[in-house]
Coordinates of C-alpha atoms and ligand atoms in Angstrom, one line a residue:
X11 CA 93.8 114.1 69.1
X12 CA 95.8 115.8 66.4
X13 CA 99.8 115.6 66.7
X14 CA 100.0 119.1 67.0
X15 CA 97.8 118.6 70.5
X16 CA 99.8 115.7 71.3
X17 CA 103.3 117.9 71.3
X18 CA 101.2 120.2 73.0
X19 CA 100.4 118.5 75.9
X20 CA 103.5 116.8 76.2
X21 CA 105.3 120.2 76.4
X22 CA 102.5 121.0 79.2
X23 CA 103.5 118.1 81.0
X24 CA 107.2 118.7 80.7
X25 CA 107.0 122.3 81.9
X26 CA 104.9 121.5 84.7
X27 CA 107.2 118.9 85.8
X28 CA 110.8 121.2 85.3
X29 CA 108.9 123.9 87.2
X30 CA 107.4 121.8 89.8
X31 CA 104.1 123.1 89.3
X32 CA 100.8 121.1 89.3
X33 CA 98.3 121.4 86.2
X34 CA 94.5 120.4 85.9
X35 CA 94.3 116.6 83.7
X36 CA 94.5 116.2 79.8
X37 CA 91.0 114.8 80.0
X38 CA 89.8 118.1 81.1
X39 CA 90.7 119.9 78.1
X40 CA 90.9 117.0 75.9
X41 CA 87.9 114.4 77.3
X42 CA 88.6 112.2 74.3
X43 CA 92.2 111.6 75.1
X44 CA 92.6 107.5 74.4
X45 CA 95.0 105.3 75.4
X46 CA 96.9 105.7 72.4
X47 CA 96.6 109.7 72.5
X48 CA 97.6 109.2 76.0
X49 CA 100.9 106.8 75.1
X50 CA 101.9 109.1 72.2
X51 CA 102.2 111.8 74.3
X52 CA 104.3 110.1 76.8
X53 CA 106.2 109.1 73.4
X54 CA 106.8 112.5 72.6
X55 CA 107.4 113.5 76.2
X56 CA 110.1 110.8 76.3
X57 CA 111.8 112.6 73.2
X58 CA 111.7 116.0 74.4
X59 CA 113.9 115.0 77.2
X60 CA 116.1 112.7 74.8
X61 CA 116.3 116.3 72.7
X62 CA 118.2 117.7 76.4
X63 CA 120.6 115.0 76.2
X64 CA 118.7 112.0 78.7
X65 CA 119.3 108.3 77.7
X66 CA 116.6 105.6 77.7
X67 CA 117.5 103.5 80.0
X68 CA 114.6 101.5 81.7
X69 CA 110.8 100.6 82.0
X70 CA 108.4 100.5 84.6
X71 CA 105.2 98.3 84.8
X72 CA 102.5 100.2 86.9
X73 CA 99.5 99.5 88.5
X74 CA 100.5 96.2 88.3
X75 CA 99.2 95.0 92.0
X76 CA 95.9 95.2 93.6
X77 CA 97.3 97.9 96.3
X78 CA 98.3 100.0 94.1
X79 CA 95.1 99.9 91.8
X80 CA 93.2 100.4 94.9
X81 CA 95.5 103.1 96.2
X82 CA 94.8 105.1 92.9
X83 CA 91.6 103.7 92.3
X84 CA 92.5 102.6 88.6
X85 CA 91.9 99.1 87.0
X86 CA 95.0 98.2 84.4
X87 CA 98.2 97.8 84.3
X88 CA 100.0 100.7 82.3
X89 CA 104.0 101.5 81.8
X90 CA 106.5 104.5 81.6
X91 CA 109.9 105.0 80.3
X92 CA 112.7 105.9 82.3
X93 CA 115.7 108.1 81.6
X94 CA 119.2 107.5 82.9
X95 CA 118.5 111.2 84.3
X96 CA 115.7 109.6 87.1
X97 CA 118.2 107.7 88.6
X98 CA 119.1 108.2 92.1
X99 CA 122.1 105.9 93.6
X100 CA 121.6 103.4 96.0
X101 CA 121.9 104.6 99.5
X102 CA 122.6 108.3 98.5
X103 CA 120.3 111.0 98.9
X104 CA 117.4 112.3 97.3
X105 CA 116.6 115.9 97.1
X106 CA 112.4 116.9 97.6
X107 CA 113.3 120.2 96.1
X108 CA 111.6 119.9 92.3
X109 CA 109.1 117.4 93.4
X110 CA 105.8 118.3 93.5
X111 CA 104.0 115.3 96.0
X112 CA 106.8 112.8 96.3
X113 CA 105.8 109.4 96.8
X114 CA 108.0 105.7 96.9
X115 CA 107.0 102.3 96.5
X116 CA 108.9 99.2 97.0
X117 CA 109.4 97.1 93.6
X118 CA 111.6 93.7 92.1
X119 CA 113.3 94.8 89.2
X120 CA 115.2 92.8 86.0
X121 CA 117.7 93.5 84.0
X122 CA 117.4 91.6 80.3
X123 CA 119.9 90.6 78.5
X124 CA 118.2 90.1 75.3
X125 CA 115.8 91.9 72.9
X126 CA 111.8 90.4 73.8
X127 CA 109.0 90.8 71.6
X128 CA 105.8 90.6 71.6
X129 CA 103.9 87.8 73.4
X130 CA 106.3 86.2 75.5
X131 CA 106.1 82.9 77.2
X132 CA 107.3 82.5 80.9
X133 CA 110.0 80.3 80.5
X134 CA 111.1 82.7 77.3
X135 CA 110.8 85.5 79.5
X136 CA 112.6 83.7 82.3
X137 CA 115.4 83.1 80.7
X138 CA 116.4 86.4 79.1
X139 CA 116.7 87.6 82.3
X140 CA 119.8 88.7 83.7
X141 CA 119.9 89.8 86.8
X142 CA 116.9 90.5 89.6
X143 CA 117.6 93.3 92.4
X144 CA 115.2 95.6 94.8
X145 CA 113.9 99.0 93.4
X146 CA 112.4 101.7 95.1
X147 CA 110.5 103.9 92.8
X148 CA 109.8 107.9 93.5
X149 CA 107.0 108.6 92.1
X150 CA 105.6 112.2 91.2
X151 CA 102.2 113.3 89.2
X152 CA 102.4 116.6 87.6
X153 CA 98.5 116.5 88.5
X154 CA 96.6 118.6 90.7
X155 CA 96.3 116.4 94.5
X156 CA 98.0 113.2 92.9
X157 CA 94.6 111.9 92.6
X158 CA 90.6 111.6 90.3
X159 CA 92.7 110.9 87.0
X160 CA 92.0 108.4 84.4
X161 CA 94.2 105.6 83.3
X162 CA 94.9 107.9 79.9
X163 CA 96.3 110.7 82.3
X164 CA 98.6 108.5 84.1
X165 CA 100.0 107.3 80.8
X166 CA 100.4 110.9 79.5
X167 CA 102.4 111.6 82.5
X168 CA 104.7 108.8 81.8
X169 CA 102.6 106.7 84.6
X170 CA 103.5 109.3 87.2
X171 CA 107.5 108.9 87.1
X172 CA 109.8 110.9 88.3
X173 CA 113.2 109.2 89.7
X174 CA 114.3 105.2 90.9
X175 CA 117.0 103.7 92.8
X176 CA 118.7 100.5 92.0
X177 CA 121.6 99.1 93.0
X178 CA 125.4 99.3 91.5
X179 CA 125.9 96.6 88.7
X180 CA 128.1 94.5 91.2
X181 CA 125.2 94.1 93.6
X182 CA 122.6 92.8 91.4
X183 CA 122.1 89.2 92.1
X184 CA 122.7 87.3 88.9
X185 CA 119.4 84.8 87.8
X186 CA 120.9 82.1 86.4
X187 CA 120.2 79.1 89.0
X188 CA 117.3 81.0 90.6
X189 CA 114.2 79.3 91.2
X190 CA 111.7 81.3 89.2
X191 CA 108.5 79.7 91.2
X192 CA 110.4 80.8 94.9
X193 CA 110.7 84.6 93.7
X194 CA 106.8 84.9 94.0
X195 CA 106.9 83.8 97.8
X196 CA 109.8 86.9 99.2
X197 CA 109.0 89.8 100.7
X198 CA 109.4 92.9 100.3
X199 CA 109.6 94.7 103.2
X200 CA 109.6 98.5 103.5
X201 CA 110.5 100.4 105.9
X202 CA 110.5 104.4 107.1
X203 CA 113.1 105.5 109.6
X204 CA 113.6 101.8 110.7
X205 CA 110.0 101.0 111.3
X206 CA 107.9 98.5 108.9
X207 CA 105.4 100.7 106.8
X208 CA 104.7 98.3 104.1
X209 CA 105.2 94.8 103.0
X210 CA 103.7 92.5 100.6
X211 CA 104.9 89.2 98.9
X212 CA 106.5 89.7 95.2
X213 CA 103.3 87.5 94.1
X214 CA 101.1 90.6 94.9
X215 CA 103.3 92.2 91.8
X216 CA 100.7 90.8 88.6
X217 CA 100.5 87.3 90.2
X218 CA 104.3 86.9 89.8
X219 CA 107.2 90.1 88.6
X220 CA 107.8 87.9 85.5
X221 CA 104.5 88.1 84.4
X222 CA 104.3 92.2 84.6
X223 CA 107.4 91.8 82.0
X224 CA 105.3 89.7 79.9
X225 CA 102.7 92.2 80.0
X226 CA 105.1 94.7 79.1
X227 CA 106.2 93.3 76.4
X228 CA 102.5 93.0 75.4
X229 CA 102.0 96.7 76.0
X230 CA 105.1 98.0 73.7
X231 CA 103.7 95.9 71.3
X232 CA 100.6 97.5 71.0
X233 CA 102.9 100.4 70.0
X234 CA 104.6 98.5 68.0
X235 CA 108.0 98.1 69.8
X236 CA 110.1 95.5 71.9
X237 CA 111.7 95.9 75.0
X238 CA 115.3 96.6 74.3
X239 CA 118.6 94.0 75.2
X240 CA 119.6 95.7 78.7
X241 CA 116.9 97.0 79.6
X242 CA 116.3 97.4 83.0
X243 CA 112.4 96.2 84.2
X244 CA 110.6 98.0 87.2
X245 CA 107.8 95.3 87.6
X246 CA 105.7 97.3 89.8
X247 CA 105.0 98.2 93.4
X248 CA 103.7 95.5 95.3
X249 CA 102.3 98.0 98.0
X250 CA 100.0 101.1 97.9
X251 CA 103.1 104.3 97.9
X252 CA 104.0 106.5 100.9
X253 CA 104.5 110.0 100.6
X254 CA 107.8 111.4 101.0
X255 CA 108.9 113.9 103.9
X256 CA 112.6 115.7 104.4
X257 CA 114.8 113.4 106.7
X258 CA 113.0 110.4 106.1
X259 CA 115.6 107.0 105.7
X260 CA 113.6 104.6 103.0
X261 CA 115.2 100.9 103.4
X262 CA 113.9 98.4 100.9
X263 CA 114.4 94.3 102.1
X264 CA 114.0 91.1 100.6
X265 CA 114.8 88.4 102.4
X266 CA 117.0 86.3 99.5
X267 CA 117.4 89.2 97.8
X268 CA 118.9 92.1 99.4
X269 CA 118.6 95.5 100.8
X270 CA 118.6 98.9 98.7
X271 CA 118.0 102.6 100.7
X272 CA 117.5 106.4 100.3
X273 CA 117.3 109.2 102.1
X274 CA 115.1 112.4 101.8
X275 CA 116.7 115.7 102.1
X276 CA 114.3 119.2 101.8
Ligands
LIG10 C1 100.8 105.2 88.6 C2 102.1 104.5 88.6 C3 102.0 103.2 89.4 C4 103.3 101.2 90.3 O1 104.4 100.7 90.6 O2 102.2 100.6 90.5 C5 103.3 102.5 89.6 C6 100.5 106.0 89.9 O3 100.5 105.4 91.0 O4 100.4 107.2 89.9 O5 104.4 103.0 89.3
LIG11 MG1 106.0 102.0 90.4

């Protein structure tokens, strides 16, 4: 694809998410979109929000467990960008007005403290982490049904993000002293109005969560960039998603860990 048909279908994108409004996939028009069509436009869909004013502020690894791949029936792992504008606070409230079909998956999240490039080793990768919390991810395709895309339509669409919720600084448990081999055995339990919907071990998340920021760091350098000093890290869900419904209470728990909620308003 040309760059003037990458802007353009990164402006498609972008107005079908500010209205709300589903659109038919990239690869319907555009059958050859590639990967790296498919990452430049979420490049330049990235900077069209930066042009309003948003901030860069984290990354999210998708596709990164087997429930997931089977819940969208894709095969690769794949990231988006995240704006400080997606962020939803921890235990506050979450709006379904502007959403098109909602759904949120439960996630273990980093923050780094320093710049990583490239291939990364574990132990490297281990310790330029910061800080490990819960995340719940909302996530939102600006496709028609939220389903029978390709991998390069996902990526287009920023990997199908739409908002996060993390908790404050202060309640992000810090890394240092952690055992990096115990992280793979919590669980991450979610749960819907105070019943269990999901749950999964953080190993289901590519093996281990500090291997999905290894492969990030793979991914962004296939683009030719490294994952930023104080980034924050999504490492994937380790479940399939649920679909989001007004009054629903979302409660994410990890045993060791902590506990990080939303609610759904209409
Ligand atoms: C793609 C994004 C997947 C995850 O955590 O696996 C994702 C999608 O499901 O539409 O964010
Ligand atoms: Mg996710």
């Amino acid at each position: 694809m040309n760059p003037a048909q990458i802007m353009e279908m990164a402006q498609f994108l972008d107005e079908s998410r500010q209205a709300a409004r589903e659109v038919s996939r990239i690869t319907d028009r555009h059958p050859e979109l590639s990967m790296s069509d498919a990452y430049a436009i979420q490049e330049a869909g990235i900077r069209l929000r930066q042009a309003r004013g948003e901030r860069v502020v984290a990354y999210k690894m998708g596709l990164t467990s087997r429930a997931k791949r089977e819940q969208m029936g894709l095969k690769s792992p794949c990231y988006g960008v995240l704006t400080d504008r997606m962020q939803v606070p921890a235990d506050g409230v979450f709006p379904l007005q502007g959403s098109i079909h909602p759904k949120i998956e439960p996630e273990i999240a980093f923050v780094v403290s320093r710049e990583l490039r490239g291939k990364v080793g574990f132990e490297q990768a281990a310790q330029a982490i910061e800080s490990v919390f819960p995340a719940l991810e909302i996530l939102d395709s600006r496709f028609v049904g939220f389903k029978y895309f390709s991998l390069p339509d996902v990526v287009a669409d920023n990997s199908s993000s739409s908002h996060f919720v993390i908790p404050a600084p202060e309640h992000r448990k810090p890394f240092r002293g952690m055992d990096p081999a115990a992280m793979a055995n919590w669980e991450l339990v979610l749960s819907i109005n105070g019943a269990r919907a999901q749950a999964a071990l953080a190993s289901e998340i590519s093996g281990h969560p500090i291997h999905s920021l290894i492969q990030l760091c793979e991914l962004l350098e296939e683009r030719g960039q490294a994952l930023p000093a104080g980034s924050i890290v999504l490492t994937g869900a380790a479940t399939a998603a649920v679909a989001l419904e007004p009054g629903m209470r979302v409660q994410l728990e990890v045993a060791g860990l902590g506990a990080l909620g939303v609610s759904v308003s209409a």
